[in-house]
């Protein structure tokens, strides 16, 4: 695949990951997955029970979409809770992939980075491929990589806020410090332009849920985000011009048809 994304040795041609929570209906979720052309969807164990009638219906929808499942530990507040949820998710969903969340603050849903590193170390030791939801902190990133994580998922802004990039300096620094590590922006994006902006910074992918599921037209918004991600990636590869403090004419001034000094 040209310009393929590789996450834990799995090659993908889509750089948009999609959450599956809070859609108006299962039918709209299925249409949004198709419109986004995503190959990875996140699923919360707390929301979907594998053995229930609702869970079986949901599983049928996901299987028919062809997308790979990335279970998450959404809502977990402690290391023990996150690790136990991950282990249960592996049994229910049949995958070693886990999006690891350990929430530390109720208002911002900011990760508890101390618990996050501890839980990541335990899960990696247990054979999991961990996708840690983190802040844009360089030290935390280093510790997560030392723990065995091979993908990092920094936030752009608090979950569900739709604010876009809160700390562009932090995201740029993270990209610059870890050029070989796949970085997926997770949380806070609210518009396709936000997705394009983080992709232009050189990020490898984005993960969305609320911005699509709570849009007036989730299917159209999923399609718009896919376009935004692709445009941002194409712009990054094309190497955008460097911003300047002063104007520079785009049309050469030499050889103008009218030159006042020529008279």
Short mmCIF file of C-alpha atoms in Angstrom, two decimals:
data_model
loop_
_atom_site.label_atom_id
_atom_site.label_comp_id
_atom_site.label_asym_id
_atom_site.label_seq_id
_atom_site.Cartn_x
_atom_site.Cartn_y
_atom_site.Cartn_z
CA UNK A 1 0.00 0.00 0.00
CA UNK A 2 1.30 3.45 -0.87
CA UNK A 3 1.91 5.59 2.23
CA UNK A 4 0.44 2.87 4.42
CA UNK A 5 0.05 3.32 8.16
CA UNK A 6 1.53 0.54 10.30
CA UNK A 7 0.26 -0.02 13.85
CA UNK A 8 1.71 -2.99 15.72
CA UNK A 9 2.82 -4.61 12.45
CA UNK A 10 -0.64 -4.25 10.88
CA UNK A 11 -0.65 -2.23 7.65
CA UNK A 12 -3.60 0.07 7.04
CA UNK A 13 -4.50 2.43 4.22
CA UNK A 14 -6.92 4.50 6.32
CA UNK A 15 -5.64 7.06 8.83
CA UNK A 16 -9.03 7.71 10.43
CA UNK A 17 -10.05 5.64 13.47
CA UNK A 18 -13.69 5.89 14.52
CA UNK A 19 -15.46 5.49 17.84
CA UNK A 20 -18.80 3.70 17.97
CA UNK A 21 -20.56 5.37 20.93
CA UNK A 22 -23.70 7.53 21.01
CA UNK A 23 -24.83 7.29 17.38
CA UNK A 24 -28.52 7.94 16.71
CA UNK A 25 -28.99 4.36 15.54
CA UNK A 26 -27.02 1.24 14.57
CA UNK A 27 -27.89 1.88 10.92
CA UNK A 28 -26.35 5.35 11.03
CA UNK A 29 -23.26 3.96 12.75
CA UNK A 30 -22.85 1.40 9.97
CA UNK A 31 -23.24 4.09 7.32
CA UNK A 32 -20.74 6.35 9.11
CA UNK A 33 -18.15 3.56 9.23
CA UNK A 34 -18.54 3.06 5.49
CA UNK A 35 -18.43 6.80 4.77
CA UNK A 36 -15.27 7.25 6.85
CA UNK A 37 -13.64 4.25 5.13
CA UNK A 38 -12.11 3.45 8.50
CA UNK A 39 -10.39 0.15 9.18
CA UNK A 40 -10.36 0.46 12.98
CA UNK A 41 -13.27 1.13 15.32
CA UNK A 42 -13.09 1.52 19.10
CA UNK A 43 -15.50 -0.35 21.34
CA UNK A 44 -16.17 0.00 25.06
CA UNK A 45 -16.59 -3.20 27.02
CA UNK A 46 -18.80 -1.35 29.48
CA UNK A 47 -21.23 -0.42 26.74
CA UNK A 48 -21.36 -3.61 24.70
CA UNK A 49 -21.66 -7.01 26.38
CA UNK A 50 -20.59 -9.81 24.08
CA UNK A 51 -23.26 -12.28 25.17
CA UNK A 52 -26.33 -10.06 25.32
CA UNK A 53 -28.83 -9.66 22.53
CA UNK A 54 -27.78 -6.03 22.02
CA UNK A 55 -24.13 -7.03 22.08
CA UNK A 56 -24.65 -9.74 19.46
CA UNK A 57 -26.43 -7.25 17.19
CA UNK A 58 -23.59 -4.80 17.61
CA UNK A 59 -21.02 -7.50 16.84
CA UNK A 60 -22.85 -8.41 13.66
CA UNK A 61 -22.71 -4.78 12.57
CA UNK A 62 -18.96 -4.56 13.25
CA UNK A 63 -18.19 -7.85 11.50
CA UNK A 64 -20.11 -6.76 8.43
CA UNK A 65 -18.20 -3.47 8.34
CA UNK A 66 -14.90 -5.33 8.00
CA UNK A 67 -13.23 -2.97 10.51
CA UNK A 68 -10.73 -4.13 13.08
CA UNK A 69 -11.88 -3.75 16.70
CA UNK A 70 -9.87 -1.69 19.19
CA UNK A 71 -11.47 -2.22 22.63
CA UNK A 72 -10.94 0.56 25.17
CA UNK A 73 -10.95 0.95 28.92
CA UNK A 74 -13.14 4.06 28.82
CA UNK A 75 -14.24 5.30 32.21
CA UNK A 76 -11.59 3.45 34.23
CA UNK A 77 -10.16 5.48 37.11
CA UNK A 78 -7.59 3.10 38.62
CA UNK A 79 -4.80 0.85 37.40
CA UNK A 80 -6.58 -2.26 38.69
CA UNK A 81 -9.83 -1.32 36.99
CA UNK A 82 -8.11 -0.58 33.67
CA UNK A 83 -6.07 -3.79 33.70
CA UNK A 84 -9.06 -5.94 34.63
CA UNK A 85 -11.21 -4.32 31.94
CA UNK A 86 -8.50 -4.88 29.34
CA UNK A 87 -8.23 -8.54 30.26
CA UNK A 88 -12.00 -8.96 30.03
CA UNK A 89 -12.04 -7.16 26.68
CA UNK A 90 -9.44 -9.56 25.30
CA UNK A 91 -11.72 -12.47 26.20
CA UNK A 92 -14.86 -10.85 24.80
CA UNK A 93 -13.47 -9.35 21.60
CA UNK A 94 -10.67 -11.81 20.84
CA UNK A 95 -7.89 -9.28 20.34
CA UNK A 96 -4.70 -8.26 22.13
CA UNK A 97 -5.18 -4.65 21.03
CA UNK A 98 -6.35 -2.26 23.75
CA UNK A 99 -6.84 1.48 23.90
CA UNK A 100 -5.77 2.24 27.45
CA UNK A 101 -7.52 4.99 29.39
CA UNK A 102 -6.93 5.75 33.06
CA UNK A 103 -8.87 8.91 33.85
CA UNK A 104 -7.55 11.22 36.57
CA UNK A 105 -9.80 14.27 36.48
CA UNK A 106 -13.60 14.27 36.33
CA UNK A 107 -14.04 17.69 34.72
CA UNK A 108 -11.48 17.47 31.90
CA UNK A 109 -11.22 13.66 31.69
CA UNK A 110 -7.47 14.22 31.64
CA UNK A 111 -5.48 10.99 31.89
CA UNK A 112 -3.86 9.99 35.16
CA UNK A 113 -0.42 9.71 33.58
CA UNK A 114 1.13 7.95 36.60
CA UNK A 115 -1.52 5.23 36.58
CA UNK A 116 -1.38 5.11 32.79
CA UNK A 117 2.32 4.23 32.73
CA UNK A 118 1.87 1.60 35.45
CA UNK A 119 -1.10 0.00 33.70
CA UNK A 120 0.69 0.07 30.34
CA UNK A 121 3.69 -1.74 31.81
CA UNK A 122 1.46 -4.46 33.27
CA UNK A 123 -0.53 -4.94 30.07
CA UNK A 124 2.50 -5.01 27.78
CA UNK A 125 3.97 -7.68 30.06
CA UNK A 126 0.72 -9.60 29.63
CA UNK A 127 1.04 -9.57 25.84
CA UNK A 128 -1.20 -6.61 24.98
CA UNK A 129 -0.61 -4.15 22.14
CA UNK A 130 -1.31 -0.96 24.08
CA UNK A 131 -2.63 2.29 22.58
CA UNK A 132 -2.32 4.73 25.52
CA UNK A 133 -4.54 7.81 25.72
CA UNK A 134 -2.20 10.48 27.08
CA UNK A 135 -1.48 14.18 27.29
CA UNK A 136 1.14 15.80 25.03
CA UNK A 137 3.79 15.49 27.78
CA UNK A 138 7.23 14.44 26.47
CA UNK A 139 8.30 12.75 29.71
CA UNK A 140 5.12 10.67 29.85
CA UNK A 141 5.64 9.69 26.22
CA UNK A 142 9.17 8.49 26.96
CA UNK A 143 8.01 6.45 29.95
CA UNK A 144 5.22 4.83 27.92
CA UNK A 145 7.68 3.86 25.20
CA UNK A 146 10.03 2.47 27.85
CA UNK A 147 7.08 0.44 29.17
CA UNK A 148 6.75 -1.20 25.76
CA UNK A 149 4.08 0.87 23.98
CA UNK A 150 4.72 1.19 20.25
CA UNK A 151 1.95 3.71 19.55
CA UNK A 152 1.07 6.91 21.42
CA UNK A 153 -2.32 8.64 21.44
CA UNK A 154 -2.04 12.23 22.72
CA UNK A 155 -5.11 14.42 23.12
CA UNK A 156 -5.61 17.68 21.22
CA UNK A 157 -8.16 18.90 23.80
CA UNK A 158 -10.45 17.31 26.41
CA UNK A 159 -12.64 14.41 25.27
CA UNK A 160 -15.82 15.57 23.56
CA UNK A 161 -14.90 19.28 23.73
CA UNK A 162 -14.52 19.81 19.97
CA UNK A 163 -12.01 22.59 20.64
CA UNK A 164 -9.34 21.44 18.21
CA UNK A 165 -5.67 21.89 19.09
CA UNK A 166 -5.22 23.42 22.55
CA UNK A 167 -1.42 23.20 22.62
CA UNK A 168 0.12 23.26 19.15
CA UNK A 169 3.62 23.72 20.60
CA UNK A 170 3.21 20.55 22.65
CA UNK A 171 2.00 18.50 19.70
CA UNK A 172 4.81 19.80 17.50
CA UNK A 173 7.37 18.96 20.17
CA UNK A 174 5.99 15.45 20.56
CA UNK A 175 6.19 14.84 16.83
CA UNK A 176 9.73 16.20 16.65
CA UNK A 177 10.99 14.17 19.62
CA UNK A 178 9.55 10.85 18.42
CA UNK A 179 9.77 10.90 14.62
CA UNK A 180 9.63 7.10 14.24
CA UNK A 181 6.76 6.44 16.66
CA UNK A 182 3.20 6.26 15.27
CA UNK A 183 1.27 9.15 16.86
CA UNK A 184 -2.53 9.19 16.76
CA UNK A 185 -4.34 12.32 17.96
CA UNK A 186 -7.19 11.18 20.17
CA UNK A 187 -9.81 13.51 21.68
CA UNK A 188 -10.83 17.12 21.24
CA UNK A 189 -11.21 17.44 17.47
CA UNK A 190 -14.52 18.96 16.44
CA UNK A 191 -14.24 19.79 12.73
CA UNK A 192 -12.56 18.33 9.64
CA UNK A 193 -10.26 21.37 9.58
CA UNK A 194 -8.95 20.32 13.01
CA UNK A 195 -8.11 16.88 11.64
CA UNK A 196 -6.36 18.41 8.64
CA UNK A 197 -4.34 20.67 10.96
CA UNK A 198 -2.96 17.82 13.09
CA UNK A 199 -2.18 15.74 10.02
CA UNK A 200 -0.28 18.69 8.56
CA UNK A 201 1.89 18.58 11.70
CA UNK A 202 2.99 15.10 10.67
CA UNK A 203 0.72 13.03 12.89
CA UNK A 204 -0.03 9.58 11.59
CA UNK A 205 -3.77 9.33 12.24
CA UNK A 206 -6.69 10.66 14.25
CA UNK A 207 -9.35 8.98 16.35
CA UNK A 208 -12.83 10.52 16.46
CA UNK A 209 -16.13 9.79 18.11
CA UNK A 210 -18.22 12.70 19.41
CA UNK A 211 -17.48 15.02 16.48
CA UNK A 212 -19.09 12.46 14.16
CA UNK A 213 -21.70 10.72 16.31
CA UNK A 214 -23.25 13.97 17.62
CA UNK A 215 -23.15 15.87 14.32
CA UNK A 216 -26.42 16.86 12.66
CA UNK A 217 -25.58 14.37 9.90
CA UNK A 218 -23.09 11.81 11.24
CA UNK A 219 -22.65 10.08 7.89
CA UNK A 220 -21.84 13.29 6.03
CA UNK A 221 -19.51 14.35 8.86
CA UNK A 222 -17.67 11.02 8.76
CA UNK A 223 -17.10 11.54 5.05
CA UNK A 224 -15.94 15.12 5.65
CA UNK A 225 -13.44 14.01 8.30
CA UNK A 226 -12.05 11.37 5.96
CA UNK A 227 -11.44 14.09 3.39
CA UNK A 228 -9.86 16.34 6.02
CA UNK A 229 -7.48 13.60 7.18
CA UNK A 230 -6.46 12.79 3.62
CA UNK A 231 -5.96 16.46 2.75
CA UNK A 232 -3.83 17.06 5.83
CA UNK A 233 -1.69 14.02 5.12
CA UNK A 234 -1.21 15.03 1.48
CA UNK A 235 -0.25 18.55 2.55
CA UNK A 236 2.32 17.22 5.04
CA UNK A 237 3.91 15.03 2.37
CA UNK A 238 3.97 17.98 -0.04
CA UNK A 239 6.00 20.01 2.51
CA UNK A 240 4.06 23.27 3.08
CA UNK A 241 5.85 26.58 2.67
CA UNK A 242 7.51 28.10 5.75
CA UNK A 243 5.50 31.00 7.25
CA UNK A 244 7.07 34.46 6.91
CA UNK A 245 6.75 37.66 8.91
CA UNK A 246 6.62 39.87 5.80
CA UNK A 247 4.94 39.79 2.43
CA UNK A 248 6.61 38.29 -0.60
CA UNK A 249 5.05 38.95 -4.01
CA UNK A 250 3.92 35.83 -5.80
CA UNK A 251 4.29 37.60 -9.17
CA UNK A 252 7.84 38.67 -10.15
CA UNK A 253 8.33 42.47 -10.29
CA UNK A 254 11.14 42.31 -12.85
CA UNK A 255 9.91 42.90 -16.37
CA UNK A 256 6.63 44.59 -15.42
CA UNK A 257 4.68 46.08 -18.29
CA UNK A 258 4.72 49.48 -16.58
CA UNK A 259 7.83 50.65 -14.76
CA UNK A 260 7.73 54.22 -13.49
CA UNK A 261 11.52 54.40 -13.30
CA UNK A 262 11.91 53.54 -17.01
CA UNK A 263 10.61 56.93 -18.15
#
